[in-house]
Amino acid sequence: MIELDDVVVTAWSPDPAGGADRVVRLLGPVTLRLAERRIAVVGANGSGKSTLARLLNGLVLPSSGTVRVDGLDTATDGAAVRQRVGFVFTDPNAQIVLPTPLEDVALSLRRRFPDKVERLEAARAALRRFGLGERADVSVHALSGGQRQLLAIAAVLAVEPAVLVCDEPTTLLDLRWRRVVDDLLADLDQQVVVVTHDLDAARRADRVLVVDDGLVVYDGDPHEAVAHYEALMGQAGVP
Amino acid sequence: MTRRERGPLRPPWAGPLGLYHPGTTVVHRLPAGAKLAGLALAGVAVLLLDGPRSAVGALVVAVGVLLVARVPLHRTTRGLLPVTVLALVLGLYQTWSRGWEVGVEVAAELLALVVLGTVVTATTRSDALLDVLARVTRPLRHVGLHPETAALAVGLFLRTIPVLAQSSLDVRAAARARGLDRDPRALVVPAAVRMVAHARATGDALAARGLADD
């Protein structure tokens, strides 16, 4: 269970008129209880949905209010929260740290498997699970964009988090890989929170949050939420 | 008009550092610690030994080790080309300023060490390197440096080289597309911004994976 209580995120921002920096509100106040297995977050660019996603594993800490995952506060129990909540970024290049897939997944497993042989075997098993077994030793540069995103997901899931948060995981992918990643996320045992611009994927979720101007303006049935979002975009002049 | 055949495109970075090539040669099977220690000893040896003869000998040994490791030559030769050019320039300058003996010595020593470094990274998984570095830096825990963090920094270094090379190529292509490929601002500023952005994104990724929590 993820709980957000009266969460507000603010940041310093330069004054366009050249004056002193000012504080701007990026998100909130937001109060949520997230227990559904599949949750989608939709919203325009800059609406605050990525900030919301980053709150869930402590990448962003609330300026006020609290975020708890299974009772653990992201502000005070950050390391424990990150063991429970995996995070997948839009661009896998930012997430892949080492030169080959096997090494990168093994890096995630260093704490869990101190023995090198066991660690490499576990990393190979994780790669096989995502269809990357044959590519374990190639340069990550030789992987397609879709394979890199699969690798990023494999590296996160290798440590078996209870929750997976994905920030637009399919935005950079073609249709084929988008379907592969969508299907993969749909089949996971974990609770999955996905920030997405793919409204078809959002409709398949159990619950959809619509974020606009830093606020959750709609929360509920996926089809109604997506309709609300489309109406919102229509009002904003988007065809 | 004659058409120039360029052959298949290669990745922008094909070495010399940061790309493991699987294999079963004796060099692959050596423990990572032994290879790193050997590399360090080689560095000390080329510093201590004087004269072009010993430098050329070191280069011959290094190339011999490279051949024994059976690292694909197309990877190493292309990756080593810039270093070879640099070694030649340095060697020529030293020849002009201090004589041919020094020129040959400097160029051969530089190449020998880079070739040996290439062999170590091409025959050793980053994971094994991280294990060794974490062990070696364990005493630094007493001065507040976490061994896993120090080892990870080296791993990141290896990964970052090709990323920065790719980023520089992207920036150059973007500048060329706008007809600005002779404007240094169009090359340097976006490259610097991208590198800072990459560093920030990598920091976020490490934090998100809990790798910064040790």
Short mmCIF file of C-alpha atoms in Angstrom, two decimals:
data_model
loop_
_atom_site.label_atom_id
_atom_site.label_comp_id
_atom_site.label_asym_id
_atom_site.label_seq_id
_atom_site.Cartn_x
_atom_site.Cartn_y
_atom_site.Cartn_z
CA MET A 1 0.00 0.00 0.00
CA ILE A 2 1.32 3.43 -0.97
CA GLU A 3 -0.01 6.37 1.01
CA LEU A 4 0.42 10.05 0.22
CA ASP A 5 -0.80 12.40 2.92
CA ASP A 6 -1.23 16.06 2.08
CA VAL A 7 1.91 15.99 -0.06
CA VAL A 8 3.21 19.20 -1.58
CA VAL A 9 6.39 19.50 -3.67
CA THR A 10 7.86 22.94 -4.24
CA ALA A 11 11.07 24.12 -5.92
CA TRP A 12 13.10 27.26 -6.39
CA SER A 13 12.72 28.75 -9.85
CA PRO A 14 14.43 31.70 -11.55
CA ASP A 15 12.24 34.76 -12.00
CA PRO A 16 11.72 35.35 -15.76
CA ALA A 17 11.72 39.12 -15.04
CA GLY A 18 15.23 38.84 -13.61
CA GLY A 19 14.27 39.26 -9.96
CA ALA A 20 15.07 36.99 -7.05
CA ASP A 21 14.37 33.27 -7.34
CA ARG A 22 10.87 32.33 -6.31
CA VAL A 23 9.24 29.21 -4.95
CA VAL A 24 6.93 27.39 -7.35
CA ARG A 25 4.58 24.52 -6.56
CA LEU A 26 5.28 21.45 -8.69
CA LEU A 27 2.71 19.17 -7.10
CA GLY A 28 0.03 19.11 -4.47
CA PRO A 29 -1.58 19.09 -2.15
CA VAL A 30 -2.16 15.41 -2.93
CA THR A 31 -3.66 12.75 -0.67
CA LEU A 32 -3.93 9.24 -2.11
CA ARG A 33 -4.10 5.58 -1.12
CA LEU A 34 -2.72 3.39 -3.91
CA ALA A 35 -3.56 -0.30 -3.47
CA GLU A 36 -4.69 -1.40 -6.94
CA ARG A 37 -2.40 -3.70 -8.91
CA ARG A 38 -2.34 -1.58 -12.07
CA ILE A 39 -2.43 2.19 -11.78
CA ALA A 40 -1.89 4.61 -14.66
CA VAL A 41 -1.05 8.29 -14.33
CA VAL A 42 -1.87 10.55 -17.29
CA GLY A 43 -1.41 14.25 -17.80
CA ALA A 44 0.11 16.88 -20.05
CA ASN A 45 3.83 17.52 -20.22
CA GLY A 46 4.90 19.50 -17.15
CA SER A 47 1.71 18.69 -15.27
CA GLY A 48 3.53 17.06 -12.34
CA LYS A 49 3.00 13.37 -13.09
CA SER A 50 6.72 12.53 -13.14
CA THR A 51 7.13 14.34 -9.83
CA LEU A 52 4.30 12.21 -8.47
CA ALA A 53 6.00 9.05 -9.74
CA ARG A 54 9.37 10.03 -8.29
CA LEU A 55 7.79 10.60 -4.88
CA LEU A 56 6.88 6.93 -4.71
CA ASN A 57 10.43 5.60 -4.32
CA GLY A 58 11.96 8.63 -2.66
CA LEU A 59 13.72 10.06 -5.72
CA VAL A 60 11.82 13.24 -4.86
CA LEU A 61 11.01 14.02 -1.25
CA PRO A 62 7.90 16.00 -0.34
CA SER A 63 8.41 19.59 0.75
CA SER A 64 5.53 18.96 3.15
CA GLY A 65 3.36 15.96 3.91
CA THR A 66 4.42 12.31 3.94
CA VAL A 67 4.76 9.45 1.46
CA ARG A 68 4.70 5.92 2.92
CA VAL A 69 5.19 2.56 1.25
CA ASP A 70 3.97 -0.32 3.41
CA GLY A 71 4.36 2.00 6.36
CA LEU A 72 7.92 3.08 5.48
CA ASP A 73 8.42 6.84 5.16
CA THR A 74 10.35 7.78 2.00
CA ALA A 75 11.98 10.68 3.87
CA THR A 76 13.36 8.62 6.75
CA ASP A 77 13.48 5.06 5.37
CA GLY A 78 14.60 5.85 1.83
CA ALA A 79 16.91 2.85 1.39
CA ALA A 80 14.26 0.41 2.60
CA VAL A 81 11.65 2.04 0.36
CA ARG A 82 13.90 1.72 -2.70
CA GLN A 83 14.33 -1.98 -1.98
CA ARG A 84 10.55 -2.30 -2.17
CA VAL A 85 9.89 0.11 -5.04
CA GLY A 86 11.73 -0.26 -8.37
CA PHE A 87 11.78 2.61 -10.83
CA VAL A 88 12.03 2.51 -14.63
CA PHE A 89 12.89 5.70 -16.51
CA THR A 90 11.78 6.86 -19.95
CA ASP A 91 15.27 6.66 -21.41
CA PRO A 92 16.97 3.34 -20.66
CA ASN A 93 20.34 4.85 -21.59
CA ALA A 94 20.18 6.87 -18.40
CA GLN A 95 19.45 3.77 -16.37
CA ILE A 96 21.94 1.26 -17.77
CA VAL A 97 25.15 1.73 -15.85
CA LEU A 98 27.58 -0.94 -17.04
CA PRO A 99 28.85 -1.92 -20.51
CA THR A 100 27.03 -5.24 -21.05
CA PRO A 101 23.56 -6.51 -20.05
CA LEU A 102 24.93 -9.27 -17.82
CA GLU A 103 27.17 -6.87 -15.91
CA ASP A 104 24.38 -4.35 -15.48
CA VAL A 105 21.90 -6.83 -14.06
CA ALA A 106 24.64 -8.34 -11.88
CA LEU A 107 25.24 -4.86 -10.46
CA SER A 108 21.68 -4.80 -9.15
CA LEU A 109 22.26 -8.18 -7.51
CA ARG A 110 25.55 -7.43 -5.72
CA ARG A 111 23.89 -6.98 -2.35
CA ARG A 112 21.60 -9.99 -2.68
CA PHE A 113 24.24 -12.43 -3.99
CA PRO A 114 27.71 -11.79 -2.49
CA ASP A 115 28.98 -14.92 -4.27
CA LYS A 116 30.02 -14.02 -7.81
CA VAL A 117 29.03 -17.30 -9.44
CA GLU A 118 25.54 -17.23 -7.93
CA ARG A 119 25.21 -13.56 -8.86
CA LEU A 120 26.08 -14.11 -12.51
CA GLU A 121 23.76 -17.11 -12.73
CA ALA A 122 20.91 -15.07 -11.23
CA ALA A 123 21.67 -12.25 -13.69
CA ARG A 124 21.61 -14.68 -16.63
CA ALA A 125 18.30 -16.09 -15.41
CA ALA A 126 16.84 -12.57 -15.20
CA LEU A 127 17.99 -11.82 -18.74
CA ARG A 128 16.58 -15.10 -20.06
CA ARG A 129 13.24 -14.25 -18.48
CA PHE A 130 13.08 -11.11 -20.62
CA GLY A 131 14.32 -12.74 -23.81
CA LEU A 132 17.78 -11.21 -23.54
CA GLY A 133 19.68 -14.39 -22.71
CA GLU A 134 21.43 -14.45 -26.07
CA ARG A 135 22.46 -10.80 -25.72
CA ALA A 136 23.95 -11.09 -22.23
CA ASP A 137 27.53 -10.34 -23.27
CA VAL A 138 27.10 -7.86 -26.11
CA SER A 139 27.68 -4.14 -25.71
CA VAL A 140 24.55 -2.33 -24.56
CA HIS A 141 25.14 -0.09 -27.58
CA ALA A 142 24.40 -3.07 -29.82
CA LEU A 143 20.90 -3.44 -28.34
CA SER A 144 17.84 -1.87 -29.95
CA GLY A 145 15.90 0.76 -28.01
CA GLY A 146 13.29 -1.83 -27.08
CA GLN A 147 15.90 -4.31 -25.89
CA ARG A 148 17.53 -1.59 -23.80
CA GLN A 149 14.22 -0.81 -22.14
CA LEU A 150 13.72 -4.52 -21.45
CA LEU A 151 17.20 -4.60 -19.95
CA ALA A 152 16.41 -1.60 -17.74
CA ILE A 153 13.25 -3.35 -16.54
CA ALA A 154 15.13 -6.63 -16.03
CA ALA A 155 17.79 -4.88 -13.93
CA VAL A 156 15.10 -3.39 -11.70
CA LEU A 157 12.98 -6.54 -11.41
CA ALA A 158 16.01 -8.74 -10.70
CA VAL A 159 15.86 -7.63 -7.06
CA GLU A 160 12.14 -8.50 -6.92
CA PRO A 161 10.64 -5.24 -5.70
CA ALA A 162 7.06 -5.29 -4.45
CA VAL A 163 6.14 -2.24 -6.53
CA LEU A 164 7.32 -1.08 -9.94
CA VAL A 165 7.00 2.58 -10.90
CA CYS A 166 7.54 3.37 -14.60
CA ASP A 167 7.90 6.91 -15.91
CA GLU A 168 6.75 6.80 -19.54
CA PRO A 169 8.51 3.49 -20.26
CA THR A 170 7.20 3.22 -23.84
CA THR A 171 7.49 6.83 -25.02
CA LEU A 172 10.72 6.23 -26.96
CA LEU A 173 9.68 2.85 -28.38
CA ASP A 174 8.13 1.82 -31.69
CA LEU A 175 4.73 0.14 -31.77
CA ARG A 176 6.13 -3.40 -31.64
CA TRP A 177 8.30 -2.78 -28.60
CA ARG A 178 5.58 -0.70 -26.99
CA ARG A 179 3.31 -3.75 -27.09
CA VAL A 180 6.07 -6.00 -25.77
CA VAL A 181 6.70 -3.71 -22.80
CA ASP A 182 2.97 -3.12 -22.17
CA ASP A 183 2.30 -6.88 -22.17
CA LEU A 184 5.27 -7.50 -19.91
CA LEU A 185 4.11 -4.90 -17.38
CA ALA A 186 0.56 -6.28 -17.52
CA ASP A 187 1.77 -9.79 -16.63
CA LEU A 188 3.94 -8.84 -13.64
CA ASP A 189 3.09 -10.03 -10.16
CA GLN A 190 4.14 -6.66 -8.75
CA GLN A 191 1.95 -3.64 -8.17
CA VAL A 192 2.70 -1.39 -11.16
CA VAL A 193 2.28 2.39 -11.35
CA VAL A 194 2.83 3.68 -14.89
CA VAL A 195 3.07 7.27 -16.01
CA THR A 196 2.03 7.19 -19.64
CA HIS A 197 0.83 9.13 -22.67
CA ASP A 198 -0.55 5.89 -24.14
CA LEU A 199 -4.26 6.22 -23.44
CA ASP A 200 -5.02 2.68 -24.65
CA ALA A 201 -2.61 1.35 -22.04
CA ALA A 202 -4.17 3.65 -19.43
CA ARG A 203 -7.64 2.27 -20.17
CA ARG A 204 -6.40 -1.23 -19.36
CA ALA A 205 -5.34 -0.17 -15.83
CA ASP A 206 -7.42 -0.79 -12.70
CA ARG A 207 -7.32 2.89 -11.78
CA VAL A 208 -6.25 6.07 -13.54
CA LEU A 209 -5.06 9.34 -12.02
CA VAL A 210 -5.32 12.47 -14.14
CA VAL A 211 -2.75 15.10 -13.17
CA ASP A 212 -3.08 18.71 -14.25
CA ASP A 213 -1.19 21.74 -13.02
CA GLY A 214 0.25 19.81 -10.09
CA LEU A 215 -3.08 18.44 -8.87
CA VAL A 216 -4.83 15.10 -9.22
CA VAL A 217 -7.95 16.39 -10.95
CA TYR A 218 -9.56 13.01 -11.61
CA ASP A 219 -9.11 9.66 -9.91
CA GLY A 220 -11.09 6.57 -10.69
CA ASP A 221 -12.51 4.44 -13.47
CA PRO A 222 -9.99 4.22 -16.35
CA HIS A 223 -12.41 4.92 -19.18
CA GLU A 224 -14.00 7.89 -17.43
CA ALA A 225 -10.61 9.20 -16.37
CA VAL A 226 -9.23 9.04 -19.91
CA ALA A 227 -12.38 10.76 -21.22
CA HIS A 228 -11.86 13.46 -18.58
CA TYR A 229 -8.24 13.88 -19.66
CA GLU A 230 -9.21 14.12 -23.35
CA ALA A 231 -11.80 16.76 -22.48
CA LEU A 232 -9.18 18.62 -20.46
CA MET A 233 -6.79 18.62 -23.40
CA GLY A 234 -9.59 19.73 -25.71
CA GLN A 235 -10.25 22.73 -23.49
CA ALA A 236 -6.53 23.55 -23.60
CA GLY A 237 -6.78 23.87 -27.37
CA VAL A 238 -5.26 20.52 -28.27
CA PRO A 239 -7.05 19.00 -31.31
CA MET B 1 31.81 9.56 -60.73
CA THR B 2 33.41 6.80 -58.68
CA ARG B 3 31.51 5.59 -55.71
CA ARG B 4 33.50 5.12 -52.55
CA GLU B 5 32.69 1.93 -50.65
CA ARG B 6 32.76 2.56 -46.93
CA GLY B 7 31.56 -0.83 -45.73
CA PRO B 8 29.11 -1.48 -42.91
CA LEU B 9 28.73 1.15 -40.22
CA ARG B 10 30.38 0.40 -36.91
CA PRO B 11 29.29 1.55 -33.48
CA PRO B 12 30.84 4.94 -32.65
CA TRP B 13 32.92 3.42 -29.89
CA ALA B 14 34.63 0.10 -30.33
CA GLY B 15 37.22 0.32 -27.54
CA PRO B 16 39.82 0.45 -26.29
CA LEU B 17 38.31 0.59 -22.81
CA GLY B 18 35.06 -0.57 -21.39
CA LEU B 19 33.88 -3.47 -23.51
CA TYR B 20 34.15 -7.02 -22.29
CA HIS B 21 34.68 -9.67 -24.94
CA PRO B 22 33.76 -13.18 -23.74
CA GLY B 23 36.37 -15.87 -24.18
CA THR B 24 38.12 -18.84 -22.64
CA THR B 25 41.76 -17.93 -23.23
CA VAL B 26 44.33 -18.09 -20.47
CA VAL B 27 44.12 -14.31 -20.14
CA HIS B 28 40.34 -14.51 -19.64
CA ARG B 29 40.79 -17.17 -16.98
CA LEU B 30 43.32 -15.19 -14.95
CA PRO B 31 41.82 -13.68 -11.77
CA ALA B 32 40.82 -10.04 -12.17
CA GLY B 33 43.09 -9.08 -9.27
CA ALA B 34 46.11 -10.67 -10.97
CA LYS B 35 45.38 -8.80 -14.19
CA LEU B 36 45.01 -5.47 -12.42
CA ALA B 37 48.18 -6.11 -10.42
CA GLY B 38 49.98 -7.04 -13.63
CA LEU B 39 48.81 -3.84 -15.27
CA ALA B 40 50.02 -1.80 -12.30
CA LEU B 41 53.39 -3.58 -12.35
CA ALA B 42 53.69 -2.98 -16.09
CA GLY B 43 53.07 0.72 -15.46
CA VAL B 44 55.83 0.83 -12.87
CA ALA B 45 58.17 -1.20 -15.10
CA VAL B 46 57.89 1.09 -18.12
CA LEU B 47 58.55 4.06 -15.86
CA LEU B 48 61.66 2.46 -14.39
CA LEU B 49 63.14 0.99 -17.55
CA ASP B 50 65.02 3.48 -19.72
CA GLY B 51 65.74 3.40 -23.41
CA PRO B 52 63.94 2.65 -26.66
CA ARG B 53 64.89 -1.01 -26.65
CA SER B 54 63.02 -1.81 -23.41
CA ALA B 55 60.04 0.33 -24.51
CA VAL B 56 59.73 -1.51 -27.82
CA GLY B 57 60.14 -4.77 -25.91
CA ALA B 58 57.24 -3.77 -23.65
CA LEU B 59 55.11 -2.98 -26.71
CA VAL B 60 55.94 -6.35 -28.27
CA VAL B 61 54.97 -8.11 -25.02
CA ALA B 62 51.72 -6.11 -24.83
CA VAL B 63 50.78 -6.98 -28.40
CA GLY B 64 51.68 -10.59 -27.67
CA VAL B 65 49.29 -10.63 -24.69
CA LEU B 66 46.62 -9.04 -26.89
CA LEU B 67 47.04 -11.82 -29.45
CA VAL B 68 46.94 -14.53 -26.78
CA ALA B 69 43.69 -13.00 -25.41
CA ARG B 70 42.17 -13.30 -28.91
CA VAL B 71 40.28 -10.04 -28.59
CA PRO B 72 38.85 -9.32 -32.06
CA LEU B 73 41.34 -7.09 -33.85
CA HIS B 74 38.66 -4.94 -35.50
CA ARG B 75 37.60 -3.84 -32.02
CA THR B 76 41.02 -3.02 -30.74
CA THR B 77 42.57 -1.54 -33.87
CA ARG B 78 39.78 0.97 -34.37
CA GLY B 79 39.69 1.85 -30.69
CA LEU B 80 43.45 2.17 -30.53
CA LEU B 81 43.73 4.31 -33.64
CA PRO B 82 43.33 7.68 -31.85
CA VAL B 83 45.86 6.61 -29.20
CA THR B 84 48.26 5.48 -31.92
CA VAL B 85 47.96 8.87 -33.62
CA LEU B 86 48.54 10.60 -30.28
CA ALA B 87 51.58 8.38 -29.61
CA LEU B 88 53.00 9.18 -33.04
CA VAL B 89 52.53 12.91 -32.55
CA LEU B 90 54.13 12.72 -29.10
CA GLY B 91 56.94 10.56 -30.44
CA LEU B 92 57.64 12.94 -33.31
CA TYR B 93 57.67 15.92 -30.98
CA GLN B 94 60.04 14.19 -28.57
CA THR B 95 62.25 13.14 -31.50
CA TRP B 96 62.44 16.74 -32.67
CA SER B 97 63.08 18.16 -29.19
CA ARG B 98 65.10 15.41 -27.44
CA GLY B 99 66.22 12.88 -30.01
CA TRP B 100 64.83 9.75 -31.64
CA GLU B 101 65.58 7.50 -28.69
CA VAL B 102 63.25 9.46 -26.41
CA GLY B 103 60.64 9.74 -29.19
CA VAL B 104 60.52 5.97 -29.71
CA GLU B 105 60.53 5.34 -25.96
CA VAL B 106 57.60 7.68 -25.20
CA ALA B 107 55.45 6.46 -28.09
CA ALA B 108 56.09 2.76 -27.46
CA GLU B 109 55.52 3.02 -23.70
CA LEU B 110 52.23 4.85 -24.14
CA LEU B 111 50.99 2.33 -26.67
CA ALA B 112 52.13 -0.63 -24.59
CA LEU B 113 50.21 0.54 -21.53
CA VAL B 114 47.03 1.33 -23.48
CA VAL B 115 47.18 -2.07 -25.19
CA LEU B 116 47.57 -3.80 -21.83
CA GLY B 117 44.69 -1.74 -20.39
CA THR B 118 42.60 -2.80 -23.36
CA VAL B 119 43.42 -6.45 -22.71
CA VAL B 120 42.40 -6.15 -19.05
CA THR B 121 39.03 -4.53 -19.76
CA ALA B 122 38.31 -6.75 -22.77
CA THR B 123 38.97 -9.97 -20.85
CA THR B 124 37.51 -9.05 -17.45
CA ARG B 125 33.88 -8.47 -16.61
CA SER B 126 33.10 -5.16 -14.93
CA ASP B 127 31.54 -7.19 -12.15
CA ALA B 128 34.87 -8.91 -11.42
CA LEU B 129 36.70 -5.58 -11.59
CA LEU B 130 34.21 -4.11 -9.12
CA ASP B 131 34.84 -7.03 -6.73
CA VAL B 132 38.58 -6.45 -6.81
CA LEU B 133 38.31 -2.69 -6.49
CA ALA B 134 35.87 -3.05 -3.60
CA ARG B 135 38.38 -5.35 -1.87
CA VAL B 136 41.33 -3.07 -2.56
CA THR B 137 39.55 0.06 -1.35
CA ARG B 138 38.19 -1.61 1.79
CA PRO B 139 40.74 0.16 4.07
CA LEU B 140 39.40 3.49 2.82
CA ARG B 141 36.24 2.76 4.81
CA HIS B 142 38.11 4.19 7.81
CA VAL B 143 38.28 7.60 6.13
CA GLY B 144 34.61 7.55 5.16
CA LEU B 145 34.82 6.17 1.61
CA HIS B 146 32.55 3.19 1.04
CA PRO B 147 34.40 0.49 -0.97
CA GLU B 148 31.36 -0.38 -3.11
CA THR B 149 30.97 3.30 -3.97
CA ALA B 150 34.61 3.60 -5.01
CA ALA B 151 34.33 0.43 -7.13
CA LEU B 152 31.10 1.64 -8.70
CA ALA B 153 32.76 4.93 -9.62
CA VAL B 154 35.29 3.01 -11.72
CA GLY B 155 32.52 0.98 -13.35
CA LEU B 156 30.69 4.18 -14.19
CA PHE B 157 33.86 5.61 -15.67
CA LEU B 158 34.12 2.67 -18.06
CA ARG B 159 30.48 3.01 -19.07
CA THR B 160 30.61 6.78 -19.42
CA ILE B 161 33.41 6.92 -22.00
CA PRO B 162 31.35 5.46 -24.86
CA VAL B 163 28.29 7.45 -23.77
CA LEU B 164 30.23 10.70 -24.00
CA ALA B 165 31.72 9.66 -27.34
CA GLN B 166 28.21 8.96 -28.68
CA SER B 167 26.94 12.24 -27.24
CA SER B 168 29.73 14.20 -28.94
CA LEU B 169 28.91 12.54 -32.26
CA ASP B 170 25.21 13.37 -31.84
CA VAL B 171 26.04 17.00 -31.10
CA ARG B 172 28.30 17.20 -34.15
CA ALA B 173 25.60 15.69 -36.34
CA ALA B 174 23.02 18.15 -34.99
CA ALA B 175 25.36 21.09 -35.62
CA ARG B 176 26.09 19.85 -39.12
CA ALA B 177 22.36 19.51 -39.85
CA ARG B 178 21.98 23.20 -38.99
CA GLY B 179 25.05 24.21 -40.98
CA LEU B 180 26.89 25.14 -37.78
CA ASP B 181 29.58 22.47 -37.78
CA ARG B 182 32.34 25.10 -37.88
CA ASP B 183 30.92 27.05 -34.95
CA PRO B 184 32.65 25.90 -31.73
CA ARG B 185 29.72 27.16 -29.64
CA ALA B 186 27.37 24.79 -31.45
CA LEU B 187 29.66 21.90 -30.54
CA VAL B 188 31.00 22.69 -27.08
CA VAL B 189 27.94 24.13 -25.32
CA PRO B 190 25.43 21.36 -26.21
CA ALA B 191 28.05 18.69 -25.51
CA ALA B 192 28.70 20.16 -22.06
CA VAL B 193 24.96 20.45 -21.34
CA ARG B 194 24.41 16.84 -22.43
CA MET B 195 27.24 15.59 -20.26
CA VAL B 196 25.88 17.36 -17.19
CA ALA B 197 22.39 16.03 -18.01
CA HIS B 198 23.81 12.52 -18.37
CA ALA B 199 25.58 12.81 -15.03
CA ARG B 200 22.35 13.92 -13.35
CA ALA B 201 20.33 11.17 -15.03
CA THR B 202 22.89 8.57 -14.00
CA GLY B 203 22.76 9.84 -10.42
CA ASP B 204 18.97 9.53 -10.47
CA ALA B 205 19.21 6.02 -11.91
CA LEU B 206 21.69 4.93 -9.24
CA ALA B 207 19.49 6.39 -6.53
CA ALA B 208 16.38 4.74 -8.00
CA ARG B 209 18.12 1.34 -8.04
CA GLY B 210 19.20 1.80 -4.45
CA LEU B 211 22.87 1.67 -5.49
CA ALA B 212 23.56 4.98 -3.78
CA ASP B 213 22.18 3.72 -0.47
CA ASP B 214 25.20 1.65 0.57
#
